[in-house]
Tab-separated table of C-alpha atoms in Angstrom:
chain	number	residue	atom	x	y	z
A	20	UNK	CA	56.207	10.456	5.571
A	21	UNK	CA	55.925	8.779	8.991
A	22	UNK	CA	53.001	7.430	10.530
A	23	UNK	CA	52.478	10.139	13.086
A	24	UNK	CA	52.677	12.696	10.241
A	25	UNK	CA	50.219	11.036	8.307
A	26	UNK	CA	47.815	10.402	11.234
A	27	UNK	CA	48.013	14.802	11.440
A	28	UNK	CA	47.358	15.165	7.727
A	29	UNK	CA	44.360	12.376	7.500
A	30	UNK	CA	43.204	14.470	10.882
A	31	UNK	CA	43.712	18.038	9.433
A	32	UNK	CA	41.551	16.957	6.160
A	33	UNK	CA	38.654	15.777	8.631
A	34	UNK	CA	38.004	18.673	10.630
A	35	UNK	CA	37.830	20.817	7.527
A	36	UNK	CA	34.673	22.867	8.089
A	37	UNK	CA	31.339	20.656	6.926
A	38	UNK	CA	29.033	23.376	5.230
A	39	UNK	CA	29.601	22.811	1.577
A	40	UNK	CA	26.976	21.634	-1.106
A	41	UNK	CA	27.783	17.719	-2.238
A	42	UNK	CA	26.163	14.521	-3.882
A	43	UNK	CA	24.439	12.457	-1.701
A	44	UNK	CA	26.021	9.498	0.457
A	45	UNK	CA	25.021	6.081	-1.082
A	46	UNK	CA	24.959	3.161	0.137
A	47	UNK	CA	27.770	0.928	-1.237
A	48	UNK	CA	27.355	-2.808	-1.064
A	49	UNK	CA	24.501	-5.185	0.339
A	50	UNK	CA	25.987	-5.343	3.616
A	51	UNK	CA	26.184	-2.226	4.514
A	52	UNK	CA	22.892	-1.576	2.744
A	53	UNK	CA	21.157	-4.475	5.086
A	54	UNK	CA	22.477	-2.441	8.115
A	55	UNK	CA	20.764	0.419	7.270
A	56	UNK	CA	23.434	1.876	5.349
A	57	UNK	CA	25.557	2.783	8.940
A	58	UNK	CA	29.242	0.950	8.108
A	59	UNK	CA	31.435	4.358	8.329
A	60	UNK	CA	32.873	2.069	11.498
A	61	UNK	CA	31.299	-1.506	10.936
A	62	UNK	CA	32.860	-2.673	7.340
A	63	UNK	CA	34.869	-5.317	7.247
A	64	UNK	CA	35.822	-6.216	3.292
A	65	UNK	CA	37.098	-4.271	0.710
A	66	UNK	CA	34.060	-1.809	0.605
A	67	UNK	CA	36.085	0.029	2.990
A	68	UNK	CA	37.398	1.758	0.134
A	69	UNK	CA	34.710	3.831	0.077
A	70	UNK	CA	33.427	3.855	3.569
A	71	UNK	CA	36.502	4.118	5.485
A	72	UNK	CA	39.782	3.285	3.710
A	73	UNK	CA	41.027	3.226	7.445
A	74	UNK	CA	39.426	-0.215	8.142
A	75	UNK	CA	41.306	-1.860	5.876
A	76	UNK	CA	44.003	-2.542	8.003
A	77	UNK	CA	41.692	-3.598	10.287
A	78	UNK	CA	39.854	-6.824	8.907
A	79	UNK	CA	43.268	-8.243	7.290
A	80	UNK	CA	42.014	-10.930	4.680
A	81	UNK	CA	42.242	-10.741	1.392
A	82	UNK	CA	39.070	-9.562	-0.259
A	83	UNK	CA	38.248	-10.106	-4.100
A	84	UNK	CA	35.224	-8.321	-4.474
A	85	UNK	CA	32.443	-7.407	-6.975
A	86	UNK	CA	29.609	-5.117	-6.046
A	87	UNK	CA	26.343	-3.362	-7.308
A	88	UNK	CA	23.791	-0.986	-5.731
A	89	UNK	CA	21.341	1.318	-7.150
A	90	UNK	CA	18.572	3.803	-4.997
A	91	UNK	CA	15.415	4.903	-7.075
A	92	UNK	CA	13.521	8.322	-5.243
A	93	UNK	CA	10.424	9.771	-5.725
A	94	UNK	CA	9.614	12.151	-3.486
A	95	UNK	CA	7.453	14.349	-6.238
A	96	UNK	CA	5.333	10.917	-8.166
A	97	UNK	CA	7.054	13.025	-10.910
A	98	UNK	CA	6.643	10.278	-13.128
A	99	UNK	CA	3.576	8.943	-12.595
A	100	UNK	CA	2.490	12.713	-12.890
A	101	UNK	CA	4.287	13.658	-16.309
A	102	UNK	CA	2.000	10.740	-17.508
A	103	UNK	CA	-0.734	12.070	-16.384
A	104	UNK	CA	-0.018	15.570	-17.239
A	105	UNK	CA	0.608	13.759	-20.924
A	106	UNK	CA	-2.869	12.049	-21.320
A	107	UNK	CA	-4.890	15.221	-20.837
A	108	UNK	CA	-2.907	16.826	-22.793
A	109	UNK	CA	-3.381	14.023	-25.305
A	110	UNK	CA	-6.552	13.483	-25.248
A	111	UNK	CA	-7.575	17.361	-25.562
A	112	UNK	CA	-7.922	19.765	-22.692
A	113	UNK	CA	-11.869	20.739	-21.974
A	114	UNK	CA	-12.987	22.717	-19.025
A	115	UNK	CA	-12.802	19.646	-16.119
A	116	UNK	CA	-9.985	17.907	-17.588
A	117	UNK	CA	-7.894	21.801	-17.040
A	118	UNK	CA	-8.947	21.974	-13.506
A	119	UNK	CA	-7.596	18.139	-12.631
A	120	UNK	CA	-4.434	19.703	-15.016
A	121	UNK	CA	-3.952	22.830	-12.629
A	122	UNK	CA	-3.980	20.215	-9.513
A	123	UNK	CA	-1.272	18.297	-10.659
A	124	UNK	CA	0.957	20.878	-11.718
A	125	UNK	CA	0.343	22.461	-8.508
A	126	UNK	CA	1.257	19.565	-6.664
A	127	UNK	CA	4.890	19.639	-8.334
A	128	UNK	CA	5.772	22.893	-7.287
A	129	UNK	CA	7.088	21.916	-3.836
A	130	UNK	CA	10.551	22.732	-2.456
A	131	UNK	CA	10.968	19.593	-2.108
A	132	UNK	CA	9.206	17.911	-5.328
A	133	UNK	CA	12.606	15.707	-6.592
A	134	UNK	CA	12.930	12.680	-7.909
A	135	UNK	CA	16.714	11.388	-7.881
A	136	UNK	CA	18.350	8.423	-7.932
A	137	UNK	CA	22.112	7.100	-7.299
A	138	UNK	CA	23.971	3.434	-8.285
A	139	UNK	CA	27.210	2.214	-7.847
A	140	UNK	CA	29.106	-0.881	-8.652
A	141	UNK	CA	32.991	-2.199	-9.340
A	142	UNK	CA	35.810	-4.155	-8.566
A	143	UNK	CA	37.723	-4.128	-5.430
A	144	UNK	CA	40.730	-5.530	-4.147
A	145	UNK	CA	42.328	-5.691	-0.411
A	146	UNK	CA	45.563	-7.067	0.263
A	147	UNK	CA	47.338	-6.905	4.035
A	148	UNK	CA	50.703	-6.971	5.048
A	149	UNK	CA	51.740	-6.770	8.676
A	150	UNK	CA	49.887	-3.782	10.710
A	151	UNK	CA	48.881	-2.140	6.963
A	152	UNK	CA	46.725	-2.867	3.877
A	153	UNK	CA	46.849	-2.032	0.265
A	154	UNK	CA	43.625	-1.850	-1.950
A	155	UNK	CA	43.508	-1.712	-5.383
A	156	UNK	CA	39.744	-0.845	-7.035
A	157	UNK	CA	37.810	0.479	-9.842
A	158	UNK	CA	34.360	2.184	-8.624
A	159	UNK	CA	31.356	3.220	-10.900
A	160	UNK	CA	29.306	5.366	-8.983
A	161	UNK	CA	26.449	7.634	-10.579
A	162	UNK	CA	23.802	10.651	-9.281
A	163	UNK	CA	21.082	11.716	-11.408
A	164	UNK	CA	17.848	14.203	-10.212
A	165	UNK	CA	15.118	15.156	-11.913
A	166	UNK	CA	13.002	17.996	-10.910
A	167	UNK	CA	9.771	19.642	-11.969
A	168	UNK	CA	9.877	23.627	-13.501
A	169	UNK	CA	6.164	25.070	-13.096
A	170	UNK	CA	5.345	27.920	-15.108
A	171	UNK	CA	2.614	29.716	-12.082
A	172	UNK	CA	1.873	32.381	-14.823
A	173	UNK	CA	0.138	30.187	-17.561
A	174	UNK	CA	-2.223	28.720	-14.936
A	175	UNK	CA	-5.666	29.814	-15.638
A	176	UNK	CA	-8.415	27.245	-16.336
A	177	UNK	CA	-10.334	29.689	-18.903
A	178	UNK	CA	-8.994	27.776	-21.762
A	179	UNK	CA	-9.653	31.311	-23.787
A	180	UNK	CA	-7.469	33.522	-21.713
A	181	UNK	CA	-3.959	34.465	-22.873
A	182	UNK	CA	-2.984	32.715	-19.731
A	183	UNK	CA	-4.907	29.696	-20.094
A	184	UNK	CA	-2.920	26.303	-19.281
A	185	UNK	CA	-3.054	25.331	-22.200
A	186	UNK	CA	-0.401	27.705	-22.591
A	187	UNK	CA	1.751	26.322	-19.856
A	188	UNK	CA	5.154	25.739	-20.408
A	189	UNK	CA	6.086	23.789	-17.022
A	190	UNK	CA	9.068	21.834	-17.561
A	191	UNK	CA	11.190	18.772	-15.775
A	192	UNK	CA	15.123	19.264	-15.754
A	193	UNK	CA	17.209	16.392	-15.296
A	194	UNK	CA	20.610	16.665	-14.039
A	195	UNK	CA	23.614	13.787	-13.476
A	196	UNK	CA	26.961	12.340	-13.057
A	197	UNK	CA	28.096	9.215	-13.378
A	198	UNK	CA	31.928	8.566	-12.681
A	199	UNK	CA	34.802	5.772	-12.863
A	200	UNK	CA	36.510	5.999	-9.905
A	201	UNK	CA	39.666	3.790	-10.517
A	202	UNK	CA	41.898	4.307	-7.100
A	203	UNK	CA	45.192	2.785	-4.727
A	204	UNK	CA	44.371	2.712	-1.164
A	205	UNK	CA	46.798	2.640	1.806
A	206	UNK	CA	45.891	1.963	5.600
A	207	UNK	CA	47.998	1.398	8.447
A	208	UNK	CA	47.064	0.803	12.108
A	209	UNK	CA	49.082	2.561	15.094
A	210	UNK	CA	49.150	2.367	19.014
A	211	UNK	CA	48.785	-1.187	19.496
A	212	UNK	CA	45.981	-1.644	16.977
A	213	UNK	CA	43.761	1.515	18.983
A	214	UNK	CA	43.754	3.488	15.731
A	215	UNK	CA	43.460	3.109	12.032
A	216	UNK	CA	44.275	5.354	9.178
A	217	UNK	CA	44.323	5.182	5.771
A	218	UNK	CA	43.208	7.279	2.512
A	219	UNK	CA	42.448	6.908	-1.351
A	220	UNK	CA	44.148	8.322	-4.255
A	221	UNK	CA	41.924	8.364	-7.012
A	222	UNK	CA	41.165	9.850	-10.412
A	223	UNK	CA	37.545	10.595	-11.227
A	224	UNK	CA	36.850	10.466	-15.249
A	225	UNK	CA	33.137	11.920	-15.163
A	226	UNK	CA	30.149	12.337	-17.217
A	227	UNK	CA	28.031	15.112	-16.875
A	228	UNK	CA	24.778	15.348	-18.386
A	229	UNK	CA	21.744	18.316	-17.987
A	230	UNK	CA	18.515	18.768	-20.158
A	231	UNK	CA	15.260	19.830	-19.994
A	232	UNK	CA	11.826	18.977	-21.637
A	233	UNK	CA	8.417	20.324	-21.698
A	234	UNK	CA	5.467	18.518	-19.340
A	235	UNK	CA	3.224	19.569	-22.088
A	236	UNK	CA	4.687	18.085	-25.680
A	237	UNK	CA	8.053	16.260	-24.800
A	238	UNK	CA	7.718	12.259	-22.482
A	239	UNK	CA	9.790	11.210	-20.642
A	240	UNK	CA	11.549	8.410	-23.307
A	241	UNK	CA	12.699	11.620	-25.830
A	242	UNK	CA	13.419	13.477	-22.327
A	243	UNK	CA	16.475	10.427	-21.476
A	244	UNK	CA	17.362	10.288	-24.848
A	245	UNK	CA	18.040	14.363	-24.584
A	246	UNK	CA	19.484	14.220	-21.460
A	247	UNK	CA	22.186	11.277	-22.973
A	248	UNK	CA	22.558	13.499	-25.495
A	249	UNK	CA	24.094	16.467	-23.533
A	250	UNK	CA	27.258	14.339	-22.166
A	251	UNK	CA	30.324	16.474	-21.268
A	252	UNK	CA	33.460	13.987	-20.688
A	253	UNK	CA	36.347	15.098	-18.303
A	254	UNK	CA	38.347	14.014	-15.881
A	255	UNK	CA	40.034	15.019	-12.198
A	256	UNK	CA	42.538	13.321	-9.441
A	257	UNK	CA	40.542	13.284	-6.001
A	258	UNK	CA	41.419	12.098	-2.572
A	259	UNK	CA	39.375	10.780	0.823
A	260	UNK	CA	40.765	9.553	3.881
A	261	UNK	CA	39.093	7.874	6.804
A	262	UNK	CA	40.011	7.196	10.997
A	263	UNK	CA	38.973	4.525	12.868
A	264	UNK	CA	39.275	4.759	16.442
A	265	UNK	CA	39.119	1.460	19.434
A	266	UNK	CA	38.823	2.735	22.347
A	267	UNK	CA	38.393	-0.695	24.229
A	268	UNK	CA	38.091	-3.832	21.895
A	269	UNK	CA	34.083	-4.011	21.409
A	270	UNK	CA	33.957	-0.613	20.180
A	271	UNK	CA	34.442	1.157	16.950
A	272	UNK	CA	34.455	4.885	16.241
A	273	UNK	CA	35.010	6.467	12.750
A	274	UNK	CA	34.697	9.493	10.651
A	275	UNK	CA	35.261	9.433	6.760
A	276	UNK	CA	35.899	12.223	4.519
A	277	UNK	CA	35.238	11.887	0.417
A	278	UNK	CA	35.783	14.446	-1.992
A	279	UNK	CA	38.809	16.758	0.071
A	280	UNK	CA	39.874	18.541	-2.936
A	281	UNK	CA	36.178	19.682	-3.891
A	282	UNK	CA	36.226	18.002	-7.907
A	283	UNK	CA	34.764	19.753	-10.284
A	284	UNK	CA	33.494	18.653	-13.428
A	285	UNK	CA	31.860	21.023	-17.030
A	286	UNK	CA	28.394	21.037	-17.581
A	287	UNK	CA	27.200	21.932	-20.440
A	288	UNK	CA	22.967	21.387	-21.932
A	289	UNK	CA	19.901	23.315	-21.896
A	290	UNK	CA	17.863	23.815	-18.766
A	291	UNK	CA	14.508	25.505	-17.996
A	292	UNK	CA	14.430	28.568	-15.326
A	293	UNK	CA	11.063	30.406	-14.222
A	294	UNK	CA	10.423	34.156	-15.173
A	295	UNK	CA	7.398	36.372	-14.513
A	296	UNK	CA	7.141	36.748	-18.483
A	297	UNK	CA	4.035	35.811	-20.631
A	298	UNK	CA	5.950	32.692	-21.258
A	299	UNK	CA	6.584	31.331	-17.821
A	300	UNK	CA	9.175	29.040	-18.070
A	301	UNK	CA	11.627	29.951	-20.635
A	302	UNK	CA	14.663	27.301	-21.615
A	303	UNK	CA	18.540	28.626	-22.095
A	304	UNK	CA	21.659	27.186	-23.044
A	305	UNK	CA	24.168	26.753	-19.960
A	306	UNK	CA	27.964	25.951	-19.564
A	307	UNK	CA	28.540	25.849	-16.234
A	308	UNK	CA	30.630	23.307	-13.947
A	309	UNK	CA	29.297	20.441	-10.929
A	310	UNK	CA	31.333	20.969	-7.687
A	311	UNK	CA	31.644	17.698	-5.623
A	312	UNK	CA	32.415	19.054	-2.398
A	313	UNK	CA	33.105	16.871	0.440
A	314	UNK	CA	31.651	14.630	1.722
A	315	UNK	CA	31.461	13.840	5.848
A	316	UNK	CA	30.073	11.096	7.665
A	317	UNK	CA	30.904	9.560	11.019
A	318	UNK	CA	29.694	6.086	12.533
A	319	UNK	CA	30.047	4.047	16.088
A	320	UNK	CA	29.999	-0.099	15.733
A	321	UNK	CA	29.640	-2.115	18.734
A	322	UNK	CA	30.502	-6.046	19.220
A	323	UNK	CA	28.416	-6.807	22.732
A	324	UNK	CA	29.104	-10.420	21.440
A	325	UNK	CA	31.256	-12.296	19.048
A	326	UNK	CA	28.838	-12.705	16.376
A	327	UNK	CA	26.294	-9.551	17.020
A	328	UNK	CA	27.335	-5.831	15.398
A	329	UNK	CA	25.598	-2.896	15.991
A	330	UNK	CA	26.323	0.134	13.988
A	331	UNK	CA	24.895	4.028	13.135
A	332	UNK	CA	26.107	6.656	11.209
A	333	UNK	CA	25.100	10.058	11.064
A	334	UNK	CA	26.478	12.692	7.811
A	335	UNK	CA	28.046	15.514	9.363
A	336	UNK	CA	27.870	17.210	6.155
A	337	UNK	CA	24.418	18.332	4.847
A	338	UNK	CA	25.085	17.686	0.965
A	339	UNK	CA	22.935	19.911	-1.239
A	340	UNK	CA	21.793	18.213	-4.379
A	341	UNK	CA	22.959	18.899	-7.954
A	342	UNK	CA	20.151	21.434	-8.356
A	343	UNK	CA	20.449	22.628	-5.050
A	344	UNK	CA	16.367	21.651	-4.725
A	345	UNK	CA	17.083	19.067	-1.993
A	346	UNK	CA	19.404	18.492	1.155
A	347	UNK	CA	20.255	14.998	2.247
A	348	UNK	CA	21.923	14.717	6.064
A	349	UNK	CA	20.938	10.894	6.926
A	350	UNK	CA	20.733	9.256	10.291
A	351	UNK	CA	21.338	5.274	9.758
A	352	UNK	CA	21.354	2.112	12.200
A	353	UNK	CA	21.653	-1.224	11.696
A	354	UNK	CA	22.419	-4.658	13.416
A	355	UNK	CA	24.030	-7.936	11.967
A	356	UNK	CA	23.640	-11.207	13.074
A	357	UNK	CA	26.492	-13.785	12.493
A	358	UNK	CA	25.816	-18.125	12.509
A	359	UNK	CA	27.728	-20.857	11.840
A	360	UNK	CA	31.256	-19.357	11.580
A	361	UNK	CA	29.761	-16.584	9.208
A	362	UNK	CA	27.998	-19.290	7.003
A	363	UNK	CA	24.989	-17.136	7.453
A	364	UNK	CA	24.437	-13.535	8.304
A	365	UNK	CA	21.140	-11.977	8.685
A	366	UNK	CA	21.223	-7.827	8.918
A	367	UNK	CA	18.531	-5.435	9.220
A	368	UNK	CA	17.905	-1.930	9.772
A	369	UNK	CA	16.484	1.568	8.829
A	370	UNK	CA	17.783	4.850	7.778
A	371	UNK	CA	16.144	8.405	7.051
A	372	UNK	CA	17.151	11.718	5.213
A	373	UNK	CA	16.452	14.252	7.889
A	374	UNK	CA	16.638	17.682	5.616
A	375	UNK	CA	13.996	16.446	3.593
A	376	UNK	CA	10.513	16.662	4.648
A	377	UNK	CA	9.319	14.366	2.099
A	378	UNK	CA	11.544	11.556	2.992
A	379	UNK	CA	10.185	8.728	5.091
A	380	UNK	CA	11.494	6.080	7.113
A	381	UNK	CA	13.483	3.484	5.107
A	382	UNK	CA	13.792	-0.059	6.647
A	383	UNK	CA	16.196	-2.597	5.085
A	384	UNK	CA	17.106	-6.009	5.400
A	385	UNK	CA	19.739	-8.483	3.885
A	386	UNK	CA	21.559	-11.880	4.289
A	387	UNK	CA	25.103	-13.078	3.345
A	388	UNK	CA	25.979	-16.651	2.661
A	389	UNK	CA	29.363	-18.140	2.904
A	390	UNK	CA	30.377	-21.288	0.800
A	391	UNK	CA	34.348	-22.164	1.921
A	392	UNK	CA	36.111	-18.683	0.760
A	393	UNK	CA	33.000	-17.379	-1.561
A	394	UNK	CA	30.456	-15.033	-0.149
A	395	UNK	CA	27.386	-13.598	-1.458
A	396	UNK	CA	25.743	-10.963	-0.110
A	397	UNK	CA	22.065	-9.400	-1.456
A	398	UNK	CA	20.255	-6.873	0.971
A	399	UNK	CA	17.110	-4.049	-0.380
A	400	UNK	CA	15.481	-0.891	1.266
A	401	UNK	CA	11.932	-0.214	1.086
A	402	UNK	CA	9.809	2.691	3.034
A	403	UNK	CA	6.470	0.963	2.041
A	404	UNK	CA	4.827	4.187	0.926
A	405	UNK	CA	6.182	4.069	-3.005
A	406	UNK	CA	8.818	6.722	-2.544
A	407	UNK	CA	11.942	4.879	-1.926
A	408	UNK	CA	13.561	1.634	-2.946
A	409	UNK	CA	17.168	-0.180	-2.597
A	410	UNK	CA	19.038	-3.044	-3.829
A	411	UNK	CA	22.346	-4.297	-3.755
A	412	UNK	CA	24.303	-7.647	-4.022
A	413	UNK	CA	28.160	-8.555	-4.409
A	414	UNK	CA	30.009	-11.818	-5.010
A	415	UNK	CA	33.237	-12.081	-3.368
A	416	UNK	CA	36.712	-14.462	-2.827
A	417	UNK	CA	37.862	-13.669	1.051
A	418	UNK	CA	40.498	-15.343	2.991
């Protein structure tokens, strides 16, 4: 296949209509993680792999590189909550104690009431050769989501009606995948270095895990050690590709796709659903399969000056979750400041889930250090109001 041919197919798999559910977009790597998570057009090391495999004909070093990340979300306090649900429960329900119950469980049954969380972390390498690039990695990434079940019919606060709550069978149902992404990557540029292109081939060997567990008599300790318990192993070949457009020399436009082929992996636990029964929340057995459909996001980098990057991204996809609770369609921006030859970089910036109503602001920060050829990079994410937190570092050989 030729490079204009390829250019069409990478092209054709990026205008593929963007309406389908999928995992949400993390944030791989502290670098991109100190810009705000916006590097769909700014990355320059072997991260591109999952950002945009385009750009790694672009930076031409060779990049040895070891990464971790992990995002913690809270938008329900569902744990602080189960533990509270827990002690009055505990300590033996009286008249007060089931009216401060009722409020909490009330509180939990939001749209919106998730908590989920997402790491990655692996080993990448990028090698050039003349206008192209090879990569060679092995990426861990993992999703996981927890969300509250509230029984509404065992509510009442008469603890001597049949409905009383202490009766109610409200539940929390945690659902994940965590994957080994081991994958080749091939990028080439084209019209006098005005256009990348490049894509992954990758197979996916996934774990899929789903339980549930009662508010009332499980915790949240015997809930993980359920939810471990339900793993379903299996594995599928996957493909992204990524373009990354110059349209003068300062500026960088790109658009990534993950996921083309829309993976999907078995399920297979027990979950809890709501019914209008005496019982409220009743839990079944499923089998059932978890549909990573593709992902979309496109970013814009500018270089005003040699050392000074300035990046956003925007997902053109709005990815569902798991559960289908929560949407995630970010915004992200981000600047990085370069000293000293790249001996120190200082990046900040601030990104924000714009289908979710609970999500807040999220500012971020991070530094890289260069030593010679070694670089380490940390970076972290905090909205200051308890609901969201990030961190990520890598340790890397470039030249």
């Amino acid at each position: 296949m030729n490079k204009y041919s390829f250019l069409l197919l990478v092209a054709a798999l990026l205008v593929a209509p963007v309406a389908a559910h999928a995992a949400q977009f993390s944030v791989v790597g502290p670098r991109a993680l100190g810009m705000g998570g916006a590097s769909v057009a700014a990355v320059n090391d072997s991260t591109a792999v999952y950002w945009n495999p385009a750009a790694l004909a672009d930076f031409r070093k060779v990049d040895i590189r070891i990464s971790a990340s992990a995002a913690v979300r809270d938008y329900a306090g569902l744990n602080k909550t189960w533990s509270d649900i827990s002690d009055i429960y505990s300590s033996g329900l009286s008249p007060a104690s089931a009216v401060d119950l009722q409020k909490l469980l009330l509180e939990l049954d939001k749209p919106d009431a998730v908590s989920n969380m997402d790491a990655s972390g692996g080993l990448l390498l990028s090698i050039p050769f003349a206008k192209s690039a090879i990569a060679i990695s092995v990426l861990g990434i993992g999703y996981a989501e927890v969300i509250p079940v509230i029984d509404i019919v065992n509510l009442n606060t008469n603890l001597a009606a049949p409905d009383s709550i202490a009766n109610n069978n409200s539940a929390a149902t945690g659902i994940g995948l965590i994957s080994t992404e081991p994958a080749i990557s091939l990028a080439t540029s084209l019209l006098d270095d005005r256009v990348f292109i490049g894509a992954n081939a990758k197979m996916i060997y996934a774990s899929t895990f789903i339980s549930s567990e009662k508010l009332r008599t499980g915790d949240f300790s015997t809930f993980v050690d359920n939810l471990n318990n339900s793993e379903t192993k299996s594995n599928k070949a996957s493909l992204d590709a990524g373009i990354l457009v110059r349209p003068i020399k300062s500026l960088n436009l790109g658009v990534v796709g993950r996921y083309l082929n829309s993976p999907s992996f078995p399920i297979n636990g027990f979950v809890a659903e709501q019914t209008t029964g005496p019982q409220g929340v009743v839990t079944r057995f499923v089998s059932d399969e978890i549909e990573l459909k593709p992902q979309y996001r496109a970013g814009v980098a500018w270089k005003p000056l040699d050392n000074l990057t300035l990046s956003a991204d925007y997902d053109l996809s709005k990815n569902k979750s798991f559960t289908e609770r929560t949407e995630d369609q970010t915004v992200a921006g981000g600047v990085e400041l370069t000293m000293l030859n790249e001996v120190l970089s200082l990046r900040a910036g601030a990104y924000k889930n714009t289908a979710n109503t609970n999500a807040n602001v999220v500012y971020t920060a991070g530094l890289g250090l260069r030593l010679a050829a070694f670089r380490l990079d940390l970076a972290g994410a905090y909205d200051f109001k308890e609901q969201e937190a990030q961190a990520s570092a890598s340790l890397a050989l470039m030249f």
